Amino acid sequence: MSFSFGYSPILLLVCILAAGALTGWSYRRTVPPLSGWRRVVPAALRFTALTAILFLLAKPVVQRISNTERAPILAIMVDDTQSLRVTAGTADTTGTGNRSHKAVHSILSSAGTLDGNVRVFAFDQTLRDIGPLAGALDSLRTDGERTSLSAALDAVRSEFQGENLGAIALLSDGRYNAGRNPLYVAERSTVPIHTVTLGDTTGARDVQIRRVTANDLAYVGSEMPVQVALRAAQAAGDQVTVRLIQDGTTLDDQTIRLPAGTSERTVTLSMTPETAGLQTLTVAVTPLPGEATERNNTATQTVRVLESKRRVLLLAGAPSPDVGAFRRVLSRDKNTDLTARVARKDGQYYEGSLPDDLTDMDVIVLVGYPSPTVSDGDLQRVVDAVTDGVPVVFAMQPNTDLGRLSSVADALPVAPEQIRTSTIEALITPTARGLRHPILDVENAGTAPWEQLPPLRYNETRWSASPDARVLATLQVRGMQIDNPAVVVRSRSGRRSAAILASGTWRWTNLPDDLAAARAVWPGVVSNLVRWVAAREDTRPVRVSPVQDMFSGGERVEFTGQVYNESQEPISDASVAVTITADDGNEYPHSMEPAGNGQYTLDVGALPEGTYTYEAAAERNDASLGTDRGTFSVGTLTIEYRETRADPALMRQIAERSGGDALTASDAGRLPEVVRQSAGFSPRTVTEEQETELWRTLLFLALILTCLAGEWTLRKRFGLV
């Protein structure tokens, strides 16, 4: 033990001598005069208090150094997940397979012979201490829903930080489905990781559903394909039936014969939705005799079914190649219900009169409409529908009556300012912003294919774009870039519109083979235009939704939310309550956490399998801001049952990269011997240095207060002034 001071001890000694001199001078003469102990005791109390204060002002520190010998620690980590029920073979009463059970029992029984401390942990996504060696095996449940080897190894390292961790024994089948690659953790391990591979390394007889692929959106009455990828092992020649099921009813099925070896096969099923909404489909494959597990024979998929296809009304001022090009692209879109009306010279339409209610349409496409032959009554009906909020796409044609177009100009992103009849040939060049916009972001059509497209006819009318419009493409005439708008879009108050101010687009549908890369441009632009204008912007004040429509079994269910006021400004201090309701009527109330700038988050955790509805309500200062509702589903848990054999290669790599040894279940009894031979598994002397800052202790404060109080009491008693 040693003392040290924050200031020089000599300065402390000088100050103490000065304090003694000051005390002696103070009590040299007293009124009334005192003698003997009556003068000595108060003086001693004052000197003691002053000395203690000066001592503490010097910041004294007591240092103590101790040496402690610590025995090495072996951390045994046992895989406690459901995958061991498959990879280890036939399950016994403990939940692990016979060979794995014996290997774990052998290791835990022999670990007590080590000259050190043994700690046993079970892990899945997290790590838990399962107590002493004697009862550790009984604490294993093999019910973990996900395996994270990296998280478990990191947790062990944190658990024994600052202690004499000598080695780690990892008992697992080597299959992980959560977290990062455990090899990265093994490379940084400061102690050897000895691995014991549990389970069968040769694989078992099994057929499983690897994945289900279907469109996220479907439409009532439209057939939707569902692709199912199967993987089979040791099932050559066996027949299985794959079924597509909804609410206990088989929608489609197919019987196939499984190939030899371990391979995948894709089966295509189909369904035709009859009702709208979020629908959960189940794909099931019949089990094989003697199959390792049937838990991977089913899978779920969620599909959001819309009421119907997009209803698109194509209005053309007169027949033209451009009208045919528009018509072909829209009619080939399986998600579009196209109604076309082409005006005749007598004011009627080739396909019949206009539909009774134009507001039923999702999009109105005006190709050269209105022309001079269109009746005022029909034009007024179109104007009324557009005014009521039906999205509109306008395509310029030579026969367009620009004077009458002004009646719908308020709904368009551009309006004719100075009408002219002359035209020029020009190339359409997307702007930098336009290439990033979803309308011109056509797959396999970058900058080069646009430059390869033939020129179009551009009317030289001066167009005025509205302030909130966005110009996606301009013109290039004889190599010179001109800022005249060619493709313009606008989104206002949740309503969208678009305009194409050039004609002759039919040329883009008749390209030679050497321009094959550009053939996708025009069909893609038309489809994107219709989809974009039909997708109205969300202006709801409260918007709460799950991060995905379908959650896997055991996966955490999370929500995101946004809250806005009437001016669409974010509100960050609202109270957002979310009530989740299961199929059986059980309710789960939750409150969202604010994340700043009007955004909110919610982590519900894992929910049982099923389809759920939710309702969110936002309040601020006891005033309602709005509500939102929706649906989502949770599927069955199969991720731990996807692999039917252990992964000894990964376990061997973990051991090699950390400096450990790789063992199998059959030679697991060698683990104590392997651990003893580890260079770092030995007692370690730990030198600990402790410092006590005396000026922070209450003992000296109590001493100072006692001395000062004692002196004050005696002075009062003796009548000193």
XYZ file of C-alpha atoms in Angstrom:
721
model
C 0.000 0.000 0.000
C 1.298 3.459 -0.823
C 0.248 7.094 -0.651
C 0.439 9.690 -3.341
C -0.625 13.302 -3.457
C -1.896 15.566 -6.180
C 0.374 18.358 -4.854
C 3.860 18.420 -3.340
C 4.064 16.894 0.197
C 6.516 19.653 1.134
C 3.861 22.271 0.362
C 1.426 20.256 2.503
C 3.920 20.183 5.400
C 4.490 23.952 5.156
C 0.731 24.537 5.188
C 0.277 22.290 8.232
C 3.049 24.147 10.105
C 1.341 27.413 9.189
C -1.967 26.036 10.456
C -0.264 25.052 13.734
C 1.243 28.509 14.111
C -2.123 30.139 13.398
C -3.841 27.916 15.961
C -1.160 28.624 18.619
C -1.443 32.363 18.001
C -5.259 32.235 18.234
C -5.217 30.507 21.625
C -2.144 32.318 23.033
C -4.417 34.802 24.776
C -8.123 34.228 25.380
C -10.950 36.285 26.827
C -11.620 35.200 29.513
C -8.187 33.698 30.160
C -8.036 29.874 30.054
C -5.392 27.495 31.256
C -4.603 23.810 31.174
C -6.845 21.470 29.235
C -9.477 24.178 28.726
C -7.123 25.921 26.322
C -5.339 22.870 24.890
C -8.421 20.858 23.858
C -10.162 23.561 21.687
C -6.789 24.395 20.124
C -6.186 20.727 19.328
C -9.631 20.390 17.748
C -9.052 23.428 15.523
C -5.588 22.215 14.497
C -6.942 18.757 13.697
C -9.727 20.215 11.517
C -7.337 22.528 9.669
C -4.822 19.709 9.155
C -7.544 17.402 7.785
C -8.762 20.108 5.371
C -5.237 20.786 4.112
C -4.608 17.036 3.810
C -7.661 16.562 1.646
C -6.839 19.622 -0.480
C -3.588 17.855 -1.388
C -5.760 15.082 -2.985
C -4.273 12.044 -1.229
C -4.679 8.670 -2.951
C -4.182 5.236 -1.348
C -2.893 2.605 -3.771
C -3.226 -1.129 -3.047
C -1.789 -3.864 -5.288
C -2.922 -7.497 -4.982
C -2.033 -10.655 -6.950
C -4.743 -13.273 -7.508
C -4.402 -16.616 -9.259
C -7.393 -17.418 -11.441
C -8.160 -20.870 -12.742
C -8.874 -21.176 -16.494
C -12.486 -21.206 -17.655
C -13.993 -23.504 -20.273
C -17.213 -22.135 -21.797
C -19.324 -24.935 -23.271
C -21.915 -23.678 -25.788
C -24.683 -26.136 -26.695
C -26.943 -25.579 -29.713
C -30.516 -25.456 -28.390
C -32.455 -24.927 -31.644
C -35.085 -26.908 -33.490
C -32.722 -27.865 -36.299
C -31.136 -30.497 -34.064
C -34.414 -32.365 -34.064
C -33.868 -32.919 -37.797
C -30.103 -33.126 -38.243
C -29.689 -35.387 -35.200
C -32.167 -37.999 -36.318
C -34.898 -39.613 -34.207
C -35.781 -37.408 -31.266
C -35.717 -38.746 -27.738
C -37.293 -37.334 -24.593
C -34.747 -34.557 -24.292
C -35.512 -33.266 -27.759
C -32.087 -34.055 -29.239
C -31.212 -37.089 -31.319
C -29.662 -40.183 -29.743
C -26.124 -39.656 -31.052
C -26.174 -35.959 -30.230
C -27.631 -36.631 -26.787
C -24.839 -39.090 -26.038
C -22.176 -36.689 -27.299
C -23.453 -33.821 -25.149
C -23.805 -36.139 -22.135
C -20.269 -37.444 -22.635
C -18.803 -33.948 -22.827
C -20.661 -32.608 -19.810
C -19.820 -35.707 -17.758
C -16.096 -35.545 -18.508
C -15.758 -31.757 -18.296
C -15.707 -31.939 -14.498
C -12.258 -33.567 -14.635
C -10.690 -30.397 -15.987
C -8.497 -28.347 -13.654
C -10.544 -25.222 -14.089
C -13.998 -23.745 -14.042
C -16.624 -24.988 -16.503
C -19.611 -22.867 -17.507
C -22.377 -24.293 -19.703
C -24.530 -22.141 -22.004
C -27.378 -22.876 -24.404
C -27.884 -20.708 -27.451
C -30.213 -19.969 -30.356
C -30.324 -16.281 -31.349
C -29.180 -15.388 -27.836
C -27.084 -16.968 -25.122
C -28.356 -18.231 -21.755
C -26.554 -19.722 -18.783
C -28.013 -23.167 -17.972
C -26.372 -23.617 -14.601
C -24.083 -26.324 -13.165
C -22.819 -29.328 -15.107
C -25.017 -31.779 -13.246
C -28.334 -30.390 -14.472
C -27.250 -28.733 -17.703
C -28.479 -31.522 -19.996
C -31.965 -31.389 -18.508
C -32.134 -27.646 -19.260
C -31.864 -28.138 -23.031
C -35.176 -27.705 -24.868
C -34.119 -27.664 -28.555
C -36.931 -25.206 -29.289
C -34.943 -22.205 -30.547
C -36.567 -20.733 -33.651
C -33.389 -19.303 -35.226
C -29.667 -19.974 -34.910
C -27.031 -17.253 -34.705
C -23.569 -18.718 -34.118
C -21.909 -15.302 -34.425
C -24.154 -13.670 -31.800
C -23.570 -16.564 -29.395
C -19.770 -16.392 -29.774
C -19.803 -12.612 -29.313
C -21.950 -12.999 -26.188
C -19.524 -15.494 -24.636
C -16.622 -13.148 -25.262
C -18.505 -10.319 -23.547
C -19.573 -12.585 -20.667
C -15.982 -13.375 -19.703
C -14.367 -10.062 -20.496
C -11.580 -9.476 -17.963
C -11.652 -13.108 -16.783
C -9.368 -16.054 -17.543
C -11.341 -17.594 -20.408
C -9.090 -20.410 -21.607
C -11.157 -22.124 -24.302
C -14.611 -22.394 -25.866
C -16.334 -25.665 -26.762
C -18.983 -25.199 -29.471
C -21.479 -28.086 -29.735
C -23.709 -27.591 -32.787
C -24.802 -28.974 -36.149
C -23.167 -25.960 -37.807
C -26.394 -24.700 -39.368
C -27.108 -20.998 -38.827
C -29.865 -18.811 -40.296
C -29.447 -15.525 -38.440
C -26.592 -13.097 -37.887
C -23.373 -12.783 -39.830
C -20.929 -15.487 -40.853
C -19.415 -17.006 -37.681
C -16.041 -17.372 -39.406
C -15.477 -13.622 -38.993
C -15.956 -13.964 -35.228
C -13.730 -17.057 -35.082
C -10.854 -15.215 -36.784
C -10.875 -12.544 -34.069
C -11.244 -14.945 -31.161
C -8.482 -14.613 -28.556
C -9.046 -18.182 -27.319
C -9.326 -21.454 -29.260
C -12.817 -22.602 -30.217
C -13.034 -26.402 -30.135
C -16.009 -27.609 -32.180
C -18.046 -30.794 -31.850
C -20.327 -31.469 -34.823
C -23.668 -32.869 -33.721
C -26.112 -34.588 -36.029
C -25.977 -36.601 -39.211
C -23.510 -35.354 -41.817
C -24.801 -37.610 -44.627
C -28.312 -36.204 -44.884
C -31.692 -37.832 -44.441
C -34.649 -38.793 -46.575
C -36.633 -35.610 -47.026
C -38.734 -33.509 -49.378
C -39.180 -29.827 -48.606
C -40.525 -26.588 -50.049
C -37.590 -24.267 -50.603
C -39.472 -21.216 -51.810
C -42.799 -20.016 -53.153
C -42.859 -17.307 -55.816
C -45.958 -15.299 -56.690
C -46.849 -11.731 -57.602
C -47.370 -9.385 -54.682
C -50.504 -8.033 -56.390
C -53.294 -9.927 -58.110
C -56.698 -8.981 -59.454
C -60.117 -10.480 -58.892
C -60.984 -12.814 -61.754
C -57.459 -12.919 -63.189
C -55.457 -16.139 -63.076
C -52.245 -15.887 -61.075
C -49.399 -18.437 -61.313
C -47.650 -19.676 -58.171
C -44.235 -21.294 -58.596
C -43.082 -23.811 -55.987
C -39.455 -24.932 -55.733
C -39.046 -28.394 -54.161
C -35.859 -30.041 -52.949
C -35.690 -33.771 -52.340
C -33.016 -36.046 -50.896
C -32.891 -39.862 -51.039
C -36.306 -39.912 -52.692
C -35.541 -41.021 -56.264
C -38.681 -42.171 -58.059
C -41.111 -41.323 -55.253
C -44.342 -39.571 -56.154
C -45.575 -36.565 -54.222
C -48.496 -34.209 -54.685
C -48.072 -30.459 -54.409
C -51.215 -28.577 -53.407
C -52.167 -24.905 -53.328
C -54.583 -24.405 -50.424
C -56.613 -21.474 -49.145
C -58.808 -21.701 -46.039
C -58.727 -25.501 -46.211
C -59.791 -25.620 -49.872
C -57.434 -26.997 -52.516
C -57.216 -24.507 -55.371
C -54.798 -26.492 -57.547
C -52.592 -29.568 -57.268
C -50.020 -31.448 -59.278
C -48.463 -34.889 -58.809
C -44.821 -35.285 -59.777
C -42.089 -37.914 -59.554
C -38.983 -36.866 -57.645
C -35.580 -37.043 -59.331
C -32.563 -38.965 -58.061
C -29.977 -37.405 -55.758
C -30.392 -34.077 -54.014
C -31.883 -31.651 -56.496
C -34.555 -29.016 -56.935
C -37.635 -29.125 -59.102
C -40.079 -26.308 -59.854
C -43.837 -26.889 -59.958
C -46.225 -24.250 -61.292
C -49.690 -24.022 -59.766
C -52.334 -21.360 -60.352
C -55.292 -19.678 -58.717
C -57.997 -17.207 -59.703
C -58.908 -14.888 -56.787
C -62.618 -14.348 -56.276
C -62.489 -11.710 -53.540
C -60.314 -8.687 -52.860
C -58.052 -8.193 -49.851
C -54.929 -9.687 -48.288
C -55.073 -13.438 -48.851
C -52.826 -16.108 -47.361
C -52.044 -19.146 -49.494
C -50.575 -22.397 -48.209
C -48.463 -24.693 -50.363
C -48.147 -28.273 -49.102
C -46.360 -31.340 -50.417
C -47.348 -34.827 -49.289
C -44.791 -36.419 -46.920
C -42.529 -39.312 -47.791
C -42.498 -42.572 -45.799
C -39.705 -42.359 -43.226
C -39.104 -38.651 -43.885
C -36.771 -36.812 -41.496
C -39.362 -34.138 -40.739
C -42.678 -32.914 -42.096
C -42.247 -29.392 -40.724
C -40.672 -28.220 -44.008
C -43.446 -29.671 -46.168
C -45.574 -26.525 -46.018
C -45.018 -22.858 -46.764
C -47.215 -19.789 -46.825
C -47.410 -16.858 -49.209
C -49.385 -13.643 -48.965
C -50.994 -11.991 -51.984
C -52.814 -8.657 -51.986
C -55.805 -9.001 -54.315
C -57.210 -5.828 -55.824
C -60.851 -5.376 -56.716
C -60.270 -5.367 -60.479
C -57.835 -4.441 -63.203
C -56.996 -0.828 -63.948
C -59.810 0.564 -66.034
C -58.288 2.675 -68.798
C -60.335 4.703 -71.274
C -58.448 5.491 -74.493
C -60.016 8.448 -76.332
C -58.609 9.239 -79.786
C -59.533 12.250 -81.918
C -59.104 10.244 -85.133
C -57.563 6.976 -86.361
C -53.760 7.095 -86.623
C -50.715 4.840 -86.275
C -50.055 6.383 -82.851
C -53.520 5.367 -81.660
C -52.791 1.807 -82.793
C -49.448 1.835 -80.957
C -51.088 3.006 -77.719
C -53.871 0.476 -78.122
C -51.542 -2.483 -78.663
C -49.412 -1.718 -75.615
C -52.367 -1.190 -73.267
C -54.316 -4.215 -74.498
C -51.327 -6.503 -73.864
C -51.081 -5.435 -70.226
C -52.797 -8.207 -68.262
C -53.484 -5.789 -65.401
C -55.314 -3.310 -67.620
C -58.968 -3.391 -68.687
C -58.914 -1.222 -71.816
C -61.901 0.611 -73.279
C -61.126 2.442 -76.553
C -63.148 5.042 -78.394
C -61.856 6.526 -81.691
C -63.784 9.507 -83.020
C -65.231 9.472 -86.526
C -65.742 12.461 -88.807
C -69.459 12.564 -87.968
C -68.750 13.070 -84.253
C -69.557 9.463 -83.325
C -67.089 6.707 -82.354
C -66.150 3.557 -84.219
C -66.598 1.387 -81.097
C -69.876 2.940 -79.953
C -70.792 5.772 -77.626
C -68.817 6.831 -74.581
C -69.239 4.757 -71.388
C -72.136 5.848 -69.181
C -69.976 6.952 -66.229
C -66.491 8.183 -67.045
C -65.673 8.672 -63.356
C -65.535 4.870 -63.024
C -62.321 4.936 -65.026
C -58.950 4.796 -63.290
C -57.131 6.617 -66.119
C -58.223 8.519 -69.240
C -55.687 8.573 -72.096
C -56.293 11.377 -74.633
C -54.525 10.676 -77.944
C -55.130 13.702 -80.148
C -58.308 14.358 -78.184
C -60.240 16.593 -78.604
C -60.238 16.845 -82.383
C -62.516 19.239 -84.327
C -65.037 16.421 -84.918
C -65.628 15.686 -81.205
C -68.993 16.972 -79.997
C -69.197 19.611 -77.288
C -71.324 17.300 -75.151
C -68.736 14.494 -75.180
C -65.924 16.920 -74.483
C -67.842 18.360 -71.536
C -68.312 14.855 -70.092
C -64.560 14.287 -70.313
C -63.904 17.674 -68.695
C -66.302 16.813 -65.849
C -64.628 13.441 -65.233
C -61.157 14.970 -65.191
C -62.381 17.745 -62.891
C -63.747 15.085 -60.531
C -60.239 13.681 -60.196
C -59.814 10.981 -62.855
C -56.076 10.957 -63.774
C -55.327 11.919 -67.364
C -52.559 11.279 -69.908
C -52.449 13.548 -72.968
C -50.604 12.672 -76.189
C -50.262 15.391 -78.847
C -51.378 14.556 -82.408
C -51.529 16.680 -85.601
C -55.341 16.627 -85.499
C -55.596 17.917 -81.902
C -57.820 20.973 -81.547
C -55.534 22.982 -79.244
C -58.134 25.720 -78.836
C -60.628 23.275 -77.314
C -57.839 21.579 -75.302
C -57.833 24.622 -73.010
C -61.033 23.261 -71.430
C -59.013 20.454 -69.792
C -55.767 22.422 -69.469
C -56.240 22.881 -65.723
C -55.910 19.129 -65.272
C -52.766 18.875 -67.420
C -49.178 19.720 -66.461
C -48.873 22.013 -69.539
C -51.137 24.386 -71.462
C -50.808 25.866 -74.980
C -49.655 29.484 -74.741
C -49.138 30.423 -78.418
C -50.829 27.973 -80.766
C -49.044 27.164 -84.023
C -49.659 24.614 -86.759
C -46.057 24.125 -87.950
C -44.041 21.073 -86.829
C -40.394 20.044 -86.746
C -38.586 16.744 -86.481
C -36.793 16.320 -83.159
C -35.177 13.646 -81.023
C -36.584 13.091 -77.549
C -33.850 13.420 -74.915
C -34.588 12.508 -71.266
C -33.301 14.924 -68.676
C -31.039 13.674 -65.888
C -34.020 13.844 -63.551
C -36.224 12.130 -66.108
C -33.977 9.079 -66.402
C -34.396 8.540 -62.658
C -38.170 8.963 -62.770
C -40.212 5.730 -62.730
C -41.912 6.656 -66.024
C -38.706 6.784 -68.089
C -36.837 4.237 -65.964
C -37.534 1.438 -68.425
C -35.747 -1.854 -67.887
C -32.927 -2.433 -70.393
C -33.353 1.103 -71.754
C -30.637 3.461 -70.582
C -29.215 6.543 -72.286
C -27.950 4.756 -75.395
C -31.319 3.223 -76.476
C -33.015 6.621 -76.211
C -30.438 8.083 -78.568
C -31.156 5.278 -81.034
C -34.869 6.026 -81.302
C -36.161 7.708 -84.499
C -37.157 11.402 -84.356
C -40.756 12.448 -83.721
C -42.921 15.291 -85.054
C -43.045 18.169 -82.576
C -45.696 20.899 -82.822
C -44.073 24.310 -82.488
C -46.805 25.604 -80.235
C -45.325 27.359 -77.218
C -46.225 25.307 -74.158
C -46.370 26.699 -70.630
C -45.620 24.186 -67.853
C -47.349 24.683 -64.517
C -45.062 25.667 -61.602
C -45.399 22.251 -59.951
C -44.793 20.274 -63.146
C -41.643 18.265 -63.850
C -40.096 18.088 -67.301
C -38.810 14.555 -67.892
C -37.639 14.984 -71.503
C -36.770 17.816 -73.870
C -35.856 18.121 -77.574
C -32.757 17.816 -79.686
C -33.008 19.457 -83.130
C -30.131 19.033 -85.593
C -27.730 18.228 -82.778
C -28.761 21.221 -80.662
C -30.402 20.755 -77.292
C -33.622 22.760 -76.875
C -35.398 23.196 -73.553
C -38.888 22.854 -75.017
C -40.810 20.265 -72.951
C -41.506 16.902 -74.586
C -42.613 14.739 -71.644
C -44.120 16.533 -68.634
C -45.750 15.189 -65.447
C -47.444 16.755 -62.453
C -48.718 15.651 -59.076
C -51.091 18.028 -57.323
C -53.315 17.379 -54.295
C -52.881 13.642 -54.702
C -53.875 13.721 -58.389
C -51.452 13.010 -61.200
C -51.333 13.880 -64.890
C -48.863 13.557 -67.782
C -48.386 14.886 -71.297
C -46.419 13.718 -74.348
C -46.069 16.689 -76.712
C -44.775 14.869 -79.816
C -46.444 12.600 -82.354
C -45.183 9.751 -84.501
C -44.444 7.454 -81.569
C -45.538 4.510 -83.744
C -42.052 4.707 -85.268
C -40.655 3.505 -81.939
C -42.618 0.259 -82.312
C -41.142 -0.599 -85.726
C -37.400 -0.782 -85.154
C -34.938 -2.904 -87.146
C -32.980 -5.744 -85.575
C -29.884 -3.627 -85.064
C -31.938 -1.409 -82.688
C -33.436 -4.317 -80.750
C -32.163 -2.870 -77.456
C -34.484 0.130 -77.908
C -37.642 -1.851 -78.642
C -38.584 -1.954 -74.956
C -38.632 1.849 -74.608
C -42.065 2.742 -75.952
C -44.078 -0.151 -74.420
C -42.303 0.498 -71.130
C -43.011 4.244 -71.187
C -46.723 3.751 -71.938
C -47.140 1.127 -69.210
C -45.208 3.246 -66.713
C -47.280 6.328 -67.599
C -50.570 4.574 -66.894
C -49.311 2.974 -63.665
C -47.828 6.241 -62.417
C -50.871 8.447 -62.987
C -53.204 5.743 -61.616
C -51.208 5.540 -58.361
C -52.533 8.510 -56.478
C -50.332 10.062 -53.836
C -51.075 9.281 -50.223
C -52.318 12.445 -48.488
C -53.745 10.766 -45.390
C -52.758 12.454 -42.105
C -51.993 9.114 -40.410
C -50.122 6.403 -42.309
C -49.212 3.247 -40.408
C -48.159 0.010 -42.083
C -46.137 -3.129 -41.348
C -42.691 -3.227 -42.933
C -43.948 -6.145 -45.038
C -47.258 -7.867 -45.721
C -45.965 -11.345 -44.849
C -43.728 -12.232 -41.891
C -42.025 -15.584 -41.490
C -42.759 -17.632 -38.412
C -40.707 -16.382 -35.466
C -39.804 -13.167 -37.279
C -40.274 -9.909 -35.391
C -43.289 -7.932 -36.595
C -42.400 -4.273 -37.071
C -44.437 -1.217 -38.087
C -43.562 2.215 -39.413
C -45.795 5.251 -39.245
C -46.080 8.881 -40.261
C -48.341 11.620 -38.897
C -49.083 14.928 -40.669
C -51.283 17.933 -40.057
C -53.755 19.431 -42.559
C -50.893 21.240 -44.319
C -49.027 17.956 -44.724
C -46.398 19.060 -42.212
C -44.956 16.282 -40.014
C -46.093 16.037 -36.372
C -43.464 14.567 -34.057
C -45.245 14.682 -30.677
C -48.407 12.692 -31.399
C -49.579 9.630 -29.456
C -50.056 6.747 -31.885
C -51.879 3.674 -30.571
C -51.918 0.475 -32.640
C -54.321 -2.369 -31.862
C -53.571 -5.693 -33.578
C -56.426 -8.213 -33.789
C -55.940 -11.920 -34.548
C -58.377 -14.230 -36.349
C -59.639 -15.562 -33.018
C -60.443 -12.071 -31.736
C -57.452 -11.664 -29.427
C -56.241 -8.084 -29.332
C -52.675 -6.840 -28.868
C -52.559 -3.130 -27.954
C -49.300 -1.232 -28.527
C -47.983 2.323 -28.672
C -45.596 3.531 -31.358
C -42.316 5.241 -30.463
C -41.522 8.632 -32.053
C -38.463 8.621 -34.325
C -38.423 12.332 -35.198
C -39.722 14.395 -38.131
C -43.208 12.918 -37.905
C -42.050 9.299 -38.120
C -42.916 6.530 -35.667
C -41.804 2.917 -35.159
C -43.170 -0.153 -33.416
C -41.584 -3.544 -32.720
C -44.293 -6.022 -31.738
C -42.042 -9.068 -31.531
C -42.984 -12.511 -32.815
C -46.672 -13.359 -33.277
C -48.371 -16.744 -33.786
C -49.204 -17.932 -37.278
C -52.282 -16.340 -38.811
C -53.780 -13.317 -40.549
C -54.098 -10.121 -38.518
C -55.858 -6.792 -38.853
C -54.621 -3.618 -37.232
C -56.017 -0.182 -36.513
C -53.900 2.852 -35.667
C -55.218 6.046 -34.065
C -53.171 9.229 -33.581
C -53.965 11.922 -31.031
C -52.407 15.163 -29.957
C -53.549 17.191 -26.946
C -56.610 14.909 -26.653
C -57.620 15.797 -30.235
C -57.875 13.085 -32.888
C -55.527 13.467 -35.848
C -56.781 10.508 -37.858
C -56.756 6.729 -38.138
C -55.360 4.043 -40.401
C -55.954 0.324 -40.730
C -54.730 -2.661 -42.677
C -53.884 -6.355 -42.636
C -50.810 -8.566 -42.536
C -50.052 -12.217 -41.951
C -47.545 -14.421 -40.132
C -46.529 -17.697 -41.739
C -45.423 -21.023 -40.371
C -41.950 -21.467 -38.970
C -39.887 -23.731 -41.228
C -36.470 -22.073 -41.393
C -34.935 -24.376 -38.759
C -36.174 -27.426 -40.668
C -34.752 -26.587 -44.078
C -31.494 -28.469 -43.637
C -31.577 -32.163 -42.755
C -27.872 -32.689 -42.269
C -25.116 -31.082 -40.248
C -22.387 -28.870 -41.704
C -19.045 -30.303 -40.517
C -17.114 -28.144 -43.003
C -18.199 -24.919 -41.305
C -17.500 -26.344 -37.840
C -14.028 -27.387 -38.978
C -13.316 -23.919 -40.387
C -14.440 -22.249 -37.138
C -12.011 -24.428 -35.202
C -9.120 -23.884 -37.618
C -9.478 -20.098 -37.784
C -9.566 -19.787 -33.994
C -6.741 -22.240 -33.296
C -9.000 -24.981 -31.936
C -9.681 -28.612 -32.836
C -12.665 -30.025 -34.711
C -14.299 -33.147 -33.253
C -17.283 -35.267 -34.228
C -19.985 -36.732 -32.040
C -18.240 -40.103 -32.036
C -14.995 -38.762 -30.525
C -16.549 -36.067 -28.329
C -15.047 -37.786 -25.253
C -11.639 -36.438 -26.311
C -12.685 -32.854 -25.651
C -11.227 -32.619 -22.093
C -7.869 -33.895 -23.374
C -7.916 -31.411 -26.263
C -8.751 -28.552 -23.907
C -5.908 -29.457 -21.521
C -3.457 -29.284 -24.413
C -4.572 -25.761 -25.322
C -1.727 -23.337 -24.695
C -3.957 -20.756 -23.056
C -5.815 -23.157 -20.749
C -3.766 -22.614 -17.583
C -4.008 -20.626 -14.349
C -3.217 -16.961 -14.656
C -1.972 -14.556 -12.043
C -3.896 -11.354 -12.205
C -2.438 -8.217 -10.697
C -5.114 -5.836 -9.539
C -4.418 -2.257 -8.576
C -6.986 -0.394 -6.548
C -6.928 3.304 -5.795
C -8.940 5.115 -3.153
C -9.265 8.881 -3.387
C -9.398 9.890 0.253
C -10.794 13.351 -0.425
C -13.984 11.669 -1.667
C -14.521 9.579 1.505
C -17.075 10.569 4.137
C -14.780 9.575 7.035
C -12.631 12.704 6.737
C -15.674 14.926 6.275
C -17.148 13.510 9.472
C -13.840 14.105 11.286
C -13.674 17.744 10.152
C -17.291 18.439 11.127
C -16.812 16.745 14.514
C -13.689 18.770 15.322
C -15.250 22.083 14.284
C -18.471 21.333 16.161
C -16.501 20.284 19.258
C -14.431 23.470 19.227
C -17.531 25.627 18.796
C -19.292 23.851 21.689
C -16.330 24.247 24.068
C -15.862 27.910 23.162
C -19.525 28.567 23.948
C -19.282 26.620 27.193
C -16.184 28.497 28.316
C -17.641 31.874 27.294
C -14.867 32.711 24.843
C -15.269 35.730 22.622
